[in-house]
mmCIF file of C-alpha atoms and ligand atoms in Angstrom:
data_model
loop_
_atom_site.group_PDB
_atom_site.id
_atom_site.type_symbol
_atom_site.label_atom_id
_atom_site.label_comp_id
_atom_site.label_asym_id
_atom_site.label_seq_id
_atom_site.Cartn_x
_atom_site.Cartn_y
_atom_site.Cartn_z
ATOM 1 C CA UNK A 1 126.022 68.022 69.214
ATOM 2 C CA UNK A 2 126.097 68.077 72.896
ATOM 3 C CA UNK A 3 122.549 69.012 75.313
ATOM 4 C CA UNK A 4 122.611 72.208 74.103
ATOM 5 C CA UNK A 5 121.958 75.194 76.556
ATOM 6 C CA UNK A 6 120.817 78.344 75.090
ATOM 7 C CA UNK A 7 119.204 79.773 77.585
ATOM 8 C CA UNK A 8 120.975 82.126 80.521
ATOM 9 C CA UNK A 9 119.888 82.774 84.424
ATOM 10 C CA UNK A 10 117.612 85.780 82.605
ATOM 11 C CA UNK A 11 115.937 84.334 80.459
ATOM 12 C CA UNK A 12 113.966 82.128 82.879
ATOM 13 C CA UNK A 13 110.243 80.653 82.271
ATOM 14 C CA UNK A 14 106.961 82.076 83.346
ATOM 15 C CA UNK A 15 107.154 79.878 86.656
ATOM 16 C CA UNK A 16 110.351 81.448 88.080
ATOM 17 C CA UNK A 17 109.120 84.700 87.913
ATOM 18 C CA UNK A 18 105.825 84.240 89.847
ATOM 19 C CA UNK A 19 107.970 81.727 92.548
ATOM 20 C CA UNK A 20 108.875 84.152 94.712
ATOM 21 C CA UNK A 21 105.085 85.501 95.840
ATOM 22 C CA UNK A 22 102.379 82.008 96.092
ATOM 23 C CA UNK A 23 99.250 82.771 95.865
ATOM 24 C CA UNK A 24 96.715 80.591 97.639
ATOM 25 C CA UNK A 25 93.160 80.765 96.550
ATOM 26 C CA UNK A 26 89.795 81.292 98.584
ATOM 27 C CA UNK A 27 88.779 78.401 99.585
ATOM 28 C CA UNK A 28 92.640 77.389 100.741
ATOM 29 C CA UNK A 29 92.192 77.855 104.888
ATOM 30 C CA UNK A 30 93.933 79.803 106.985
ATOM 31 C CA UNK A 31 93.438 77.819 109.989
ATOM 32 C CA UNK A 32 96.214 78.715 113.024
ATOM 33 C CA UNK A 33 95.918 75.439 114.848
ATOM 34 C CA UNK A 34 97.379 72.333 114.099
ATOM 35 C CA UNK A 35 94.465 69.751 115.154
ATOM 36 C CA UNK A 36 93.798 67.394 111.690
ATOM 37 C CA UNK A 37 95.882 63.451 112.570
ATOM 38 C CA UNK A 38 96.783 61.165 110.290
ATOM 39 C CA UNK A 39 94.247 58.811 111.836
ATOM 40 C CA UNK A 40 91.413 60.184 111.913
ATOM 41 C CA UNK A 41 92.708 62.098 108.022
ATOM 42 C CA UNK A 42 89.869 60.754 105.640
ATOM 43 C CA UNK A 43 91.286 60.866 102.357
ATOM 44 C CA UNK A 44 88.113 60.528 99.797
ATOM 45 C CA UNK A 45 88.231 57.705 97.287
ATOM 46 C CA UNK A 46 89.226 60.030 94.135
ATOM 47 C CA UNK A 47 91.949 61.099 96.319
ATOM 48 C CA UNK A 48 93.707 57.715 97.626
ATOM 49 C CA UNK A 49 97.195 56.614 96.466
ATOM 50 C CA UNK A 50 96.900 55.075 92.808
ATOM 51 C CA UNK A 51 100.905 52.973 91.592
ATOM 52 C CA UNK A 52 101.884 54.174 88.406
ATOM 53 C CA UNK A 53 104.816 52.886 85.984
ATOM 54 C CA UNK A 54 106.971 54.747 84.600
ATOM 55 C CA UNK A 55 106.411 52.448 81.348
ATOM 56 C CA UNK A 56 102.517 53.444 81.997
ATOM 57 C CA UNK A 57 103.564 57.496 81.859
ATOM 58 C CA UNK A 58 106.434 57.169 79.145
ATOM 59 C CA UNK A 59 104.394 55.503 76.710
ATOM 60 C CA UNK A 60 101.493 57.905 77.087
ATOM 61 C CA UNK A 61 104.474 60.036 76.111
ATOM 62 C CA UNK A 62 105.462 58.821 72.810
ATOM 63 C CA UNK A 63 106.244 61.360 70.633
ATOM 64 C CA UNK A 64 106.353 64.378 72.016
ATOM 65 C CA UNK A 65 108.752 66.863 71.593
ATOM 66 C CA UNK A 66 109.403 68.595 74.909
ATOM 67 C CA UNK A 67 110.981 72.678 74.806
ATOM 68 C CA UNK A 68 113.247 72.824 78.134
ATOM 69 C CA UNK A 69 115.649 75.309 79.973
ATOM 70 C CA UNK A 70 117.846 74.822 82.941
ATOM 71 C CA UNK A 71 118.656 76.747 86.275
ATOM 72 C CA UNK A 72 121.527 77.253 87.393
ATOM 73 C CA UNK A 73 121.925 77.051 91.030
ATOM 74 C CA UNK A 74 123.449 79.193 94.270
ATOM 75 C CA UNK A 75 125.639 76.252 94.843
ATOM 76 C CA UNK A 76 125.903 76.253 90.572
ATOM 77 C CA UNK A 77 124.255 72.476 90.109
ATOM 78 C CA UNK A 78 122.552 73.012 87.107
ATOM 79 C CA UNK A 79 118.775 71.205 86.591
ATOM 80 C CA UNK A 80 116.979 70.990 83.083
ATOM 81 C CA UNK A 81 113.185 71.700 83.406
ATOM 82 C CA UNK A 82 110.964 71.738 80.917
ATOM 83 C CA UNK A 83 108.749 75.109 79.961
ATOM 84 C CA UNK A 84 106.029 75.933 81.703
ATOM 85 C CA UNK A 85 104.446 77.473 78.175
ATOM 86 C CA UNK A 86 104.959 74.155 76.668
ATOM 87 C CA UNK A 87 103.251 71.646 79.070
ATOM 88 C CA UNK A 88 100.553 74.260 78.014
ATOM 89 C CA UNK A 89 100.859 73.265 74.849
ATOM 90 C CA UNK A 90 100.464 69.656 75.176
ATOM 91 C CA UNK A 91 97.558 70.063 76.970
ATOM 92 C CA UNK A 92 96.023 71.820 74.117
ATOM 93 C CA UNK A 93 96.825 69.621 71.390
ATOM 94 C CA UNK A 94 95.846 66.571 73.148
ATOM 95 C CA UNK A 95 92.455 68.808 74.184
ATOM 96 C CA UNK A 96 91.534 68.160 69.977
ATOM 97 C CA UNK A 97 92.843 64.785 69.710
ATOM 98 C CA UNK A 98 89.716 62.645 70.194
ATOM 99 C CA UNK A 99 91.421 58.790 69.922
ATOM 100 C CA UNK A 100 93.489 60.296 72.761
ATOM 101 C CA UNK A 101 92.995 57.057 75.437
ATOM 102 C CA UNK A 102 91.128 57.972 78.759
ATOM 103 C CA UNK A 103 93.705 57.670 80.986
ATOM 104 C CA UNK A 104 95.888 61.181 80.652
ATOM 105 C CA UNK A 105 92.421 63.496 79.817
ATOM 106 C CA UNK A 106 92.694 65.987 81.788
ATOM 107 C CA UNK A 107 89.476 67.630 83.900
ATOM 108 C CA UNK A 108 88.660 70.325 83.014
ATOM 109 C CA UNK A 109 89.385 72.133 86.534
ATOM 110 C CA UNK A 110 92.662 71.483 86.348
ATOM 111 C CA UNK A 111 93.337 72.431 82.351
ATOM 112 C CA UNK A 112 92.067 76.254 83.444
ATOM 113 C CA UNK A 113 94.278 76.558 85.956
ATOM 114 C CA UNK A 114 97.629 75.691 84.436
ATOM 115 C CA UNK A 115 95.953 77.137 80.964
ATOM 116 C CA UNK A 116 93.723 80.376 82.206
ATOM 117 C CA UNK A 117 96.295 81.001 85.709
ATOM 118 C CA UNK A 118 98.764 80.639 83.938
ATOM 119 C CA UNK A 119 98.997 77.535 87.157
ATOM 120 C CA UNK A 120 100.358 79.857 89.563
ATOM 121 C CA UNK A 121 97.284 78.868 92.604
ATOM 122 C CA UNK A 122 96.906 75.751 95.066
ATOM 123 C CA UNK A 123 93.577 75.014 94.574
ATOM 124 C CA UNK A 124 93.420 72.200 97.322
ATOM 125 C CA UNK A 125 91.855 69.048 96.550
ATOM 126 C CA UNK A 126 92.014 70.538 92.991
ATOM 127 C CA UNK A 127 95.610 71.291 92.501
ATOM 128 C CA UNK A 128 98.745 71.659 94.915
ATOM 129 C CA UNK A 129 100.997 73.454 92.845
ATOM 130 C CA UNK A 130 103.677 70.956 91.442
ATOM 131 C CA UNK A 131 103.082 72.719 87.680
ATOM 132 C CA UNK A 132 105.457 74.655 88.820
ATOM 133 C CA UNK A 133 108.840 74.919 90.102
ATOM 134 C CA UNK A 134 108.981 75.985 93.680
ATOM 135 C CA UNK A 135 112.251 78.143 95.104
ATOM 136 C CA UNK A 136 112.831 75.655 98.031
ATOM 137 C CA UNK A 137 113.186 72.491 95.720
ATOM 138 C CA UNK A 138 116.497 74.063 94.144
ATOM 139 C CA UNK A 139 117.843 75.003 97.982
ATOM 140 C CA UNK A 140 117.333 71.288 98.413
ATOM 141 C CA UNK A 141 118.798 70.207 95.143
ATOM 142 C CA UNK A 142 122.623 72.210 97.527
ATOM 143 C CA UNK A 143 122.002 70.692 100.325
ATOM 144 C CA UNK A 144 121.493 66.838 98.861
ATOM 145 C CA UNK A 145 124.784 67.464 96.832
ATOM 146 C CA UNK A 146 126.609 68.952 99.885
ATOM 147 C CA UNK A 147 124.909 66.067 101.850
ATOM 148 C CA UNK A 148 127.009 63.729 98.847
ATOM 149 C CA UNK A 149 129.859 65.473 99.669
ATOM 150 C CA UNK A 150 130.291 63.540 102.883
ATOM 151 C CA UNK A 151 129.229 60.947 102.412
ATOM 152 C CA UNK A 152 131.977 60.179 99.827
ATOM 153 C CA UNK A 153 134.668 62.729 102.030
ATOM 154 C CA UNK A 154 133.970 62.704 105.291
ATOM 155 C CA UNK A 155 133.816 59.274 108.547
ATOM 156 C CA UNK A 156 130.764 58.794 110.261
ATOM 157 C CA UNK A 157 127.969 59.524 108.678
ATOM 158 C CA UNK A 158 126.492 57.003 106.328
ATOM 159 C CA UNK A 159 123.330 58.380 104.313
ATOM 160 C CA UNK A 160 124.834 57.327 100.742
ATOM 161 C CA UNK A 161 122.416 58.792 98.245
ATOM 162 C CA UNK A 162 122.925 57.322 95.020
ATOM 163 C CA UNK A 163 121.949 53.620 97.248
ATOM 164 C CA UNK A 164 118.674 54.652 98.966
ATOM 165 C CA UNK A 165 115.407 54.076 98.856
ATOM 166 C CA UNK A 166 114.173 57.860 98.281
ATOM 167 C CA UNK A 167 111.404 59.349 98.389
ATOM 168 C CA UNK A 168 110.038 62.719 96.502
ATOM 169 C CA UNK A 169 106.714 63.831 99.261
ATOM 170 C CA UNK A 170 104.713 65.729 96.944
ATOM 171 C CA UNK A 171 107.636 65.900 94.262
ATOM 172 C CA UNK A 172 105.372 67.901 91.809
ATOM 173 C CA UNK A 173 107.947 69.364 88.780
ATOM 174 C CA UNK A 174 110.698 67.103 91.008
ATOM 175 C CA UNK A 175 113.602 68.758 90.279
ATOM 176 C CA UNK A 176 115.631 67.948 92.946
ATOM 177 C CA UNK A 177 114.867 63.298 92.516
ATOM 178 C CA UNK A 178 116.339 64.711 88.798
ATOM 179 C CA UNK A 179 119.674 65.437 90.094
ATOM 180 C CA UNK A 180 119.371 62.829 92.080
ATOM 181 C CA UNK A 181 119.059 60.402 89.300
ATOM 182 C CA UNK A 182 121.636 62.894 87.104
ATOM 183 C CA UNK A 183 124.327 62.264 89.623
ATOM 184 C CA UNK A 184 123.754 58.602 89.861
ATOM 185 C CA UNK A 185 124.667 58.494 85.495
ATOM 186 C CA UNK A 186 126.973 60.710 85.751
ATOM 187 C CA UNK A 187 129.107 59.028 88.756
ATOM 188 C CA UNK A 188 128.682 55.514 86.900
ATOM 189 C CA UNK A 189 127.403 54.598 89.872
ATOM 190 C CA UNK A 190 125.732 50.622 90.085
ATOM 191 C CA UNK A 191 124.105 50.193 93.420
ATOM 192 C CA UNK A 192 120.163 50.107 93.472
ATOM 193 C CA UNK A 193 118.280 52.671 94.475
ATOM 194 C CA UNK A 194 114.605 53.969 94.492
ATOM 195 C CA UNK A 195 113.371 57.558 93.728
ATOM 196 C CA UNK A 196 109.834 56.664 94.852
ATOM 197 C CA UNK A 197 108.104 60.664 94.271
ATOM 198 C CA UNK A 198 104.547 60.869 94.285
ATOM 199 C CA UNK A 199 102.663 64.190 93.949
ATOM 200 C CA UNK A 200 98.031 64.324 94.177
ATOM 201 C CA UNK A 201 98.470 65.115 90.546
ATOM 202 C CA UNK A 202 98.239 62.186 88.348
ATOM 203 C CA UNK A 203 98.423 65.056 85.349
ATOM 204 C CA UNK A 204 101.898 67.162 87.135
ATOM 205 C CA UNK A 205 102.845 63.140 87.246
ATOM 206 C CA UNK A 206 103.132 63.215 83.225
ATOM 207 C CA UNK A 207 103.472 66.124 82.470
ATOM 208 C CA UNK A 208 106.407 67.497 84.011
ATOM 209 C CA UNK A 209 107.333 65.026 87.266
ATOM 210 C CA UNK A 210 108.671 61.864 83.509
ATOM 211 C CA UNK A 211 109.130 64.690 81.438
ATOM 212 C CA UNK A 212 111.715 66.122 84.202
ATOM 213 C CA UNK A 213 113.005 62.793 84.660
ATOM 214 C CA UNK A 214 113.864 61.674 80.933
ATOM 215 C CA UNK A 215 115.319 65.141 79.814
ATOM 216 C CA UNK A 216 117.855 65.111 83.197
ATOM 217 C CA UNK A 217 118.448 61.492 82.445
ATOM 218 C CA UNK A 218 119.329 62.669 77.808
ATOM 219 C CA UNK A 219 121.980 65.308 79.066
ATOM 220 C CA UNK A 220 124.492 63.200 80.584
ATOM 221 C CA UNK A 221 124.313 60.748 77.470
ATOM 222 C CA UNK A 222 127.059 61.141 74.937
ATOM 223 C CA UNK A 223 126.377 63.640 72.357
ATOM 224 C CA UNK A 224 126.432 60.620 69.524
ATOM 225 C CA UNK A 225 124.520 59.138 71.577
ATOM 226 C CA UNK A 226 121.241 61.412 72.639
ATOM 227 C CA UNK A 227 121.186 62.536 68.619
ATOM 228 C CA UNK A 228 121.024 58.551 67.204
ATOM 229 C CA UNK A 229 117.831 58.135 69.790
ATOM 230 C CA UNK A 230 116.152 60.984 69.255
ATOM 231 C CA UNK A 231 116.411 61.022 65.320
ATOM 232 C CA UNK A 232 113.693 58.586 63.107
ATOM 233 C CA UNK A 233 113.374 58.001 59.490
ATOM 234 C CA UNK A 234 110.452 60.863 59.397
ATOM 235 C CA UNK A 235 111.497 63.163 62.170
ATOM 236 C CA UNK A 236 114.862 64.026 61.422
ATOM 237 C CA UNK A 237 115.383 66.836 63.273
ATOM 238 C CA UNK A 238 117.115 67.540 65.975
ATOM 239 C CA UNK A 239 117.026 70.808 68.554
ATOM 240 C CA UNK A 240 118.723 73.082 71.211
ATOM 241 C CA UNK A 241 116.384 72.861 74.574
ATOM 242 C CA UNK A 242 114.213 70.808 72.859
ATOM 243 C CA UNK A 243 113.846 66.718 73.683
ATOM 244 C CA UNK A 244 112.295 64.616 70.545
ATOM 245 C CA UNK A 245 110.149 61.598 72.670
ATOM 246 C CA UNK A 246 110.977 58.662 70.261
ATOM 247 C CA UNK A 247 111.144 54.377 70.693
ATOM 248 C CA UNK A 248 113.981 53.944 71.315
ATOM 249 C CA UNK A 249 114.862 57.310 73.587
ATOM 250 C CA UNK A 250 112.416 56.058 76.271
ATOM 251 C CA UNK A 251 113.711 52.034 75.477
ATOM 252 C CA UNK A 252 117.406 53.297 76.154
ATOM 253 C CA UNK A 253 115.985 55.363 79.485
ATOM 254 C CA UNK A 254 114.522 52.160 80.330
ATOM 255 C CA UNK A 255 117.436 50.069 80.017
ATOM 256 C CA UNK A 256 119.973 52.111 81.513
ATOM 257 C CA UNK A 257 117.481 52.533 84.719
ATOM 258 C CA UNK A 258 117.496 48.367 84.893
ATOM 259 C CA UNK A 259 121.156 48.179 84.180
ATOM 260 C CA UNK A 260 122.106 50.590 86.756
ATOM 261 C CA UNK A 261 119.327 48.930 89.321
ATOM 262 C CA UNK A 262 117.537 52.206 89.632
ATOM 263 C CA UNK A 263 113.990 52.013 90.075
ATOM 264 C CA UNK A 264 110.848 54.904 89.668
ATOM 265 C CA UNK A 265 107.164 54.348 90.681
ATOM 266 C CA UNK A 266 105.298 57.675 90.907
ATOM 267 C CA UNK A 267 102.487 57.545 93.240
ATOM 268 C CA UNK A 268 99.876 60.193 92.245
ATOM 269 C CA UNK A 269 96.306 60.462 94.997
ATOM 270 C CA UNK A 270 96.803 62.050 98.776
ATOM 271 C CA UNK A 271 99.180 62.180 101.417
ATOM 272 C CA UNK A 272 97.359 60.016 104.551
ATOM 273 C CA UNK A 273 97.519 56.315 106.813
ATOM 274 C CA UNK A 274 97.108 54.912 102.642
ATOM 275 C CA UNK A 275 99.626 56.296 101.258
ATOM 276 C CA UNK A 276 102.067 55.748 103.994
ATOM 277 C CA UNK A 277 101.297 52.157 104.025
ATOM 278 C CA UNK A 278 101.401 51.878 100.156
ATOM 279 C CA UNK A 279 104.780 53.575 100.334
ATOM 280 C CA UNK A 280 105.808 50.947 103.291
ATOM 281 C CA UNK A 281 106.776 48.341 100.620
ATOM 282 C CA UNK A 282 109.134 50.360 99.078
ATOM 283 C CA UNK A 283 111.577 50.646 102.497
ATOM 284 C CA UNK A 284 111.987 54.285 101.931
ATOM 285 C CA UNK A 285 115.437 55.389 103.913
ATOM 286 C CA UNK A 286 115.339 59.501 102.425
ATOM 287 C CA UNK A 287 112.184 61.578 101.878
ATOM 288 C CA UNK A 288 112.610 64.663 100.582
ATOM 289 C CA UNK A 289 109.723 67.217 101.158
ATOM 290 C CA UNK A 290 109.766 70.806 99.014
ATOM 291 C CA UNK A 291 107.318 73.058 99.912
ATOM 292 C CA UNK A 292 105.246 70.521 101.168
ATOM 293 C CA UNK A 293 104.243 72.541 104.490
ATOM 294 C CA UNK A 294 102.284 75.352 103.896
ATOM 295 C CA UNK A 295 98.781 74.208 104.867
ATOM 296 C CA UNK A 296 97.906 73.744 108.818
ATOM 297 C CA UNK A 297 95.565 71.298 107.065
ATOM 298 C CA UNK A 298 98.590 68.889 105.690
ATOM 299 C CA UNK A 299 101.545 70.170 107.512
ATOM 300 C CA UNK A 300 100.911 67.402 110.541
ATOM 301 C CA UNK A 301 99.490 64.745 107.766
ATOM 302 C CA UNK A 302 103.313 65.869 106.484
ATOM 303 C CA UNK A 303 104.956 65.957 109.716
ATOM 304 C CA UNK A 304 103.912 62.624 111.458
ATOM 305 C CA UNK A 305 104.305 60.588 107.887
ATOM 306 C CA UNK A 306 107.423 61.611 108.181
ATOM 307 C CA UNK A 307 107.953 60.437 112.061
ATOM 308 C CA UNK A 308 106.374 56.999 110.175
ATOM 309 C CA UNK A 309 107.565 56.367 107.638
ATOM 310 C CA UNK A 310 110.993 56.687 108.867
ATOM 311 C CA UNK A 311 110.776 54.633 111.275
ATOM 312 C CA UNK A 312 109.182 52.031 110.311
ATOM 313 C CA UNK A 313 111.726 51.566 107.880
ATOM 314 C CA UNK A 314 114.647 50.444 110.997
ATOM 315 C CA UNK A 315 111.998 48.737 112.317
ATOM 316 C CA UNK A 316 112.241 46.580 108.804
ATOM 317 C CA UNK A 317 116.521 46.983 108.120
ATOM 318 C CA UNK A 318 116.871 45.708 111.767
ATOM 319 C CA UNK A 319 118.667 49.417 112.729
ATOM 320 C CA UNK A 320 121.853 48.099 110.377
ATOM 321 C CA UNK A 321 124.137 51.098 110.057
ATOM 322 C CA UNK A 322 121.451 52.448 107.457
ATOM 323 C CA UNK A 323 121.059 56.078 107.762
ATOM 324 C CA UNK A 324 117.433 57.797 107.619
ATOM 325 C CA UNK A 325 116.732 60.405 106.665
ATOM 326 C CA UNK A 326 114.894 63.767 105.858
ATOM 327 C CA UNK A 327 115.883 66.983 104.659
ATOM 328 C CA UNK A 328 112.110 69.473 104.453
ATOM 329 C CA UNK A 329 112.681 72.811 103.017
ATOM 330 C CA UNK A 330 110.063 75.987 103.405
ATOM 331 C CA UNK A 331 109.238 78.878 103.393
ATOM 332 C CA UNK A 332 109.520 80.330 107.365
ATOM 333 C CA UNK A 333 106.071 81.393 106.791
ATOM 334 C CA UNK A 334 103.930 81.521 104.360
ATOM 335 C CA UNK A 335 101.450 83.904 104.658
ATOM 336 C CA UNK A 336 97.499 83.850 104.508
ATOM 337 C CA UNK A 337 97.039 79.948 105.135
ATOM 338 C CA UNK A 338 99.299 79.545 108.268
ATOM 339 C CA UNK A 339 101.850 76.963 107.730
ATOM 340 C CA UNK A 340 105.087 78.002 108.684
ATOM 341 C CA UNK A 341 108.193 76.093 109.479
ATOM 342 C CA UNK A 342 107.718 77.540 113.937
ATOM 343 C CA UNK A 343 104.387 75.478 113.202
ATOM 344 C CA UNK A 344 106.085 72.754 111.587
ATOM 345 C CA UNK A 345 109.236 72.039 114.304
ATOM 346 C CA UNK A 346 107.090 72.874 117.062
ATOM 347 C CA UNK A 347 104.310 70.348 115.447
ATOM 348 C CA UNK A 348 106.672 67.730 114.923
ATOM 349 C CA UNK A 349 108.321 68.465 118.454
ATOM 350 C CA UNK A 350 104.896 67.758 119.453
ATOM 351 C CA UNK A 351 104.833 63.958 117.737
ATOM 352 C CA UNK A 352 108.017 62.648 118.413
ATOM 353 C CA UNK A 353 111.196 62.111 120.134
ATOM 354 C CA UNK A 354 114.639 61.944 121.165
ATOM 355 C CA UNK A 355 115.562 59.490 118.527
ATOM 356 C CA UNK A 356 114.458 62.139 115.862
ATOM 357 C CA UNK A 357 117.074 64.550 115.756
ATOM 358 C CA UNK A 358 116.544 68.257 114.303
ATOM 359 C CA UNK A 359 118.541 70.299 112.406
ATOM 360 C CA UNK A 360 117.597 73.585 111.212
ATOM 361 C CA UNK A 361 119.390 75.697 108.682
ATOM 362 C CA UNK A 362 118.585 78.998 107.339
ATOM 363 C CA UNK A 363 118.869 80.993 103.968
ATOM 364 C CA UNK A 364 120.139 84.233 103.629
ATOM 365 C CA UNK A 365 119.147 85.519 100.615
ATOM 366 C CA UNK A 366 117.862 88.366 99.545
ATOM 367 C CA UNK A 367 114.690 86.021 98.862
ATOM 368 C CA UNK A 368 111.485 85.432 101.292
ATOM 369 C CA UNK A 369 113.607 83.366 104.600
ATOM 370 C CA UNK A 370 113.551 80.047 103.713
ATOM 371 C CA UNK A 371 114.681 76.817 105.480
ATOM 372 C CA UNK A 372 116.272 73.599 105.222
ATOM 373 C CA UNK A 373 114.618 71.373 108.149
ATOM 374 C CA UNK A 374 117.408 68.103 107.977
ATOM 375 C CA UNK A 375 115.252 64.773 110.196
ATOM 376 C CA UNK A 376 117.907 62.158 111.180
ATOM 377 C CA UNK A 377 115.769 58.779 113.027
ATOM 378 C CA UNK A 378 118.863 57.413 114.938
ATOM 379 C CA UNK A 379 116.765 54.069 116.957
HETATM 380 C C1 SAM B 1 104.011 73.556 96.716
HETATM 381 S S1 SAM B 1 103.796 72.482 95.929
HETATM 382 C C2 SAM B 1 106.042 71.756 95.937
HETATM 383 C C3 SAM B 1 106.385 70.619 94.885
HETATM 384 C C4 SAM B 1 108.134 70.681 94.572
HETATM 385 N N1 SAM B 1 108.502 69.957 96.040
HETATM 386 C C5 SAM B 1 108.659 72.292 94.508
HETATM 387 O O1 SAM B 1 109.142 72.722 95.824
HETATM 388 O O2 SAM B 1 108.777 72.984 93.130
HETATM 389 C C6 SAM B 1 103.286 71.326 96.872
HETATM 390 C C7 SAM B 1 103.667 70.084 96.803
HETATM 391 O O3 SAM B 1 103.425 68.945 97.181
HETATM 392 C C8 SAM B 1 102.212 68.141 97.000
HETATM 393 N N2 SAM B 1 100.632 68.356 97.331
HETATM 394 C C9 SAM B 1 100.270 69.233 98.674
HETATM 395 N N3 SAM B 1 99.448 68.604 99.118
HETATM 396 C C10 SAM B 1 98.808 67.182 99.170
HETATM 397 C C11 SAM B 1 98.800 66.154 99.353
HETATM 398 N N4 SAM B 1 96.985 65.886 100.688
HETATM 399 N N5 SAM B 1 98.744 64.888 98.648
HETATM 400 C C12 SAM B 1 99.823 64.774 98.084
HETATM 401 N N6 SAM B 1 100.161 65.648 97.450
HETATM 402 C C13 SAM B 1 99.994 66.707 98.050
HETATM 403 C C14 SAM B 1 101.594 68.584 95.079
HETATM 404 O O4 SAM B 1 101.309 67.880 95.058
HETATM 405 C C15 SAM B 1 102.563 69.666 95.082
HETATM 406 O O5 SAM B 1 103.331 69.185 93.842
#
């Protein structure tokens, strides 16, 4: 049986139903002036960035059944994502497990947000919205789809996303990265590719980022392989829209990543100088950042980080024909908290120079106004 798609677009999960209205907790400041700078931005000890191996996160998911649905984007790209109710179910099950590894025990404040408040509140420095898939992540997927076609179809434009070191800055459910991974396997591309996924919360990486990566990879497997890998002697069931994370499935995922020269790195913790220092070793040439400029506190940090990460990588590669680019997607205005596309563009202009080429594409549909900002560093 093939990966079964029992859901229709109308039966989207509860996260989408909420996603057109962004809710922010009162602790999220609505400051108007942008005066935060990377150099002076202080990250508390407990939020310093940390790298986690994919293996360690996958290990913590062994034996978990993941329920998922799919979403069709405006440009008909299909992407799979774990259901929010399934995340809640796992959290509640783990809550009753006293043998649980202390590394995976979720803090009560986050547990409450996901279970009680249906995950829609952003609470600054506690939870930054990563459990939910936000609208602009679908715009990002469609734009990545176009960039991939542009690469294969035209001359002069040389961003090969499947042969890039890509940072998903503020990945949350990481759907754009999942789309890239899916394309890597669908096209059987063996060129080396890195995906660096960062989220403020480790729990988001463990409960939605990595599950979505494995679901989307699994969707590219021949049905017999999928059946074989998700079945064992005790659990011989494979059901539609459900993926059983067996040891065999994990091993095959890791093997196929290795065979296809694909590296996945996961980073939890806050953006800031330490984060940029940490990711500099991955020589990132493509940054994706969807719905990360809602706060006027972190908007300038995102802007400066994009500038620094791209220009440092270009220096490392000595500009040898690589493209250094960022695709940022956001709502035009985040009501009540001050972040906006206009603020981002004006701030980015004030900190960058003419080597950065910026293009803005507005999305016109019946939902909230949104934009895609394409920033290319041309040294
Ligand atoms: C609104 S969510 C968007 C998630 C995802 N990109 C999407 O579009 O569905 C914002 C994301 O940025 C991350 N984020 C926000 N502030 C952050 C900070 N100070 N440091 C690190 N990550 C942060 C959150 O963890 C979250 O994943």
